[in-house]
Short mmCIF file of C-alpha atoms in Angstrom, two decimals:
data_model
loop_
_atom_site.label_atom_id
_atom_site.label_comp_id
_atom_site.label_asym_id
_atom_site.label_seq_id
_atom_site.Cartn_x
_atom_site.Cartn_y
_atom_site.Cartn_z
CA MET A 533 112.22 119.49 95.08
CA LEU A 534 109.88 116.51 95.51
CA GLN A 535 108.96 114.97 92.18
CA SER A 536 105.31 114.26 91.42
CA VAL A 537 104.26 110.64 91.01
CA GLY A 538 101.58 109.15 88.80
CA VAL A 539 100.57 105.52 89.05
CA VAL A 540 98.71 103.55 86.40
CA VAL A 541 96.79 100.46 87.47
CA PRO A 542 95.71 98.38 84.46
CA ALA A 543 92.64 96.34 85.33
CA TYR A 544 90.58 93.82 83.40
CA ARG A 545 87.53 92.83 85.42
CA PRO A 546 89.31 93.30 88.76
CA ASP A 547 88.08 92.19 92.14
CA PRO A 548 87.01 95.49 93.75
CA GLU A 549 87.47 93.98 97.23
CA ARG A 550 91.20 93.70 96.43
CA LEU A 551 91.60 96.72 94.16
CA VAL A 552 90.04 99.40 96.38
CA PRO A 553 92.19 98.65 99.48
CA TYR A 554 95.26 98.30 97.27
CA VAL A 555 94.77 101.73 95.71
CA HIS A 556 94.28 103.20 99.19
CA ALA A 557 97.57 101.57 100.25
CA LEU A 558 99.35 102.96 97.17
CA VAL A 559 98.09 106.43 98.02
CA GLU A 560 99.23 106.08 101.63
CA GLU A 561 102.71 104.80 100.71
CA LEU A 562 103.46 106.90 97.62
CA ASP A 563 101.46 110.11 98.10
CA PRO A 564 100.92 110.26 94.33
CA GLU A 565 99.46 113.18 92.46
CA VAL A 566 97.19 110.72 90.66
CA VAL A 567 96.39 107.02 90.47
CA ARG A 568 94.79 106.22 87.12
CA VAL A 569 92.87 102.96 86.94
CA GLU A 570 92.70 101.86 83.30
CA LEU A 571 89.63 99.64 83.47
CA ASP A 572 88.96 97.32 80.53
CA ALA A 573 85.50 95.86 79.85
CA PRO A 574 84.05 96.80 83.25
CA ARG A 575 80.91 95.33 84.69
CA PRO A 576 78.42 97.88 86.07
CA GLU A 577 78.82 96.56 89.62
CA THR A 578 82.60 97.03 89.37
CA LEU A 579 82.18 100.68 88.42
CA ASP A 580 79.84 101.17 91.38
CA ALA A 581 82.31 99.54 93.78
CA LEU A 582 85.13 101.79 92.58
CA ASP A 583 83.29 104.82 93.94
CA ALA A 584 85.12 103.94 97.18
CA LEU A 585 88.51 104.85 95.68
CA PRO A 586 90.38 107.84 97.14
CA ALA A 587 89.97 111.27 95.55
CA VAL A 588 93.33 111.13 93.71
CA ALA A 589 92.19 107.99 91.88
CA HIS A 590 90.67 108.43 88.45
CA VAL A 591 88.98 105.56 86.64
CA ASN A 592 89.16 105.40 82.86
CA PRO A 593 86.67 102.73 81.78
CA VAL A 594 86.99 101.38 78.23
CA ASP A 595 84.35 99.07 76.76
CA ALA A 596 86.86 96.78 75.05
CA ARG A 597 89.69 94.65 76.36
CA ARG A 598 92.86 96.44 75.25
CA GLY A 599 95.39 94.29 77.04
CA LYS A 600 97.79 95.22 79.80
CA GLY A 601 100.39 96.93 77.64
CA ALA A 602 97.88 99.12 75.83
CA ALA A 603 96.21 100.05 79.12
CA ILE A 604 99.53 101.03 80.71
CA THR A 605 100.52 103.03 77.62
CA ALA A 606 97.19 104.89 77.59
CA GLY A 607 97.56 105.66 81.27
CA PHE A 608 101.14 106.88 80.93
CA GLU A 609 100.18 109.09 77.98
CA SER A 610 97.51 110.77 80.12
CA LEU A 611 99.79 111.49 83.10
CA ARG A 612 101.62 114.79 83.51
CA THR A 613 103.79 113.77 86.46
CA ASP A 614 107.56 113.62 86.89
CA ILE A 615 107.61 109.92 87.75
CA LEU A 616 105.52 107.26 86.03
CA ALA A 617 104.81 103.94 87.73
CA PHE A 618 102.41 101.07 87.26
CA ALA A 619 101.07 98.43 89.60
CA ASP A 620 98.91 95.41 88.86
CA ALA A 621 95.31 95.56 90.05
CA ASP A 622 95.64 92.34 92.03
CA GLY A 623 98.11 93.98 94.41
CA SER A 624 100.82 91.44 93.62
CA THR A 625 103.45 94.09 94.36
CA PRO A 626 102.95 95.38 97.91
CA ALA A 627 102.49 99.14 98.18
CA ALA A 628 105.59 99.38 100.39
CA SER A 629 107.65 97.73 97.64
CA MET A 630 106.26 100.22 95.12
CA ALA A 631 107.39 102.99 97.47
CA ASP A 632 110.92 101.54 97.42
CA VAL A 633 110.93 101.58 93.61
CA VAL A 634 109.69 105.17 93.46
CA ALA A 635 112.25 106.20 96.08
CA ALA A 636 115.04 104.83 93.88
CA VAL A 637 113.88 107.07 91.03
CA ARG A 638 113.54 110.05 93.33
CA ASP A 639 117.11 109.37 94.49
CA GLY A 640 118.43 109.71 90.97
CA SER A 641 117.95 106.41 89.16
CA ASP A 642 116.62 106.80 85.64
CA LEU A 643 114.68 103.57 85.89
CA ALA A 644 113.76 101.21 88.69
#
């Protein structure tokens, strides 16, 4: 049975021109049930730009800056998927590399 995947993307004032294509690439490579963008202290224009995210992406804007760890924790706590993953909003880990990590977990690793 294929395990469901949820991805959290913590973001503090991200560049939408990088984030939107990156989330699309994550969706293409991982076929996740959900990608949750934990968005700290967003600017109105950033929220508007994120309308271009794929349907499986959900944005959780928070007025304050929580920090990366708190954003990831909040995202993980909201997911109801078999596999939990996170990826930085700047796309520093290529989507194909994220797919390799998720594949290792699907193949039986407890952690990758």
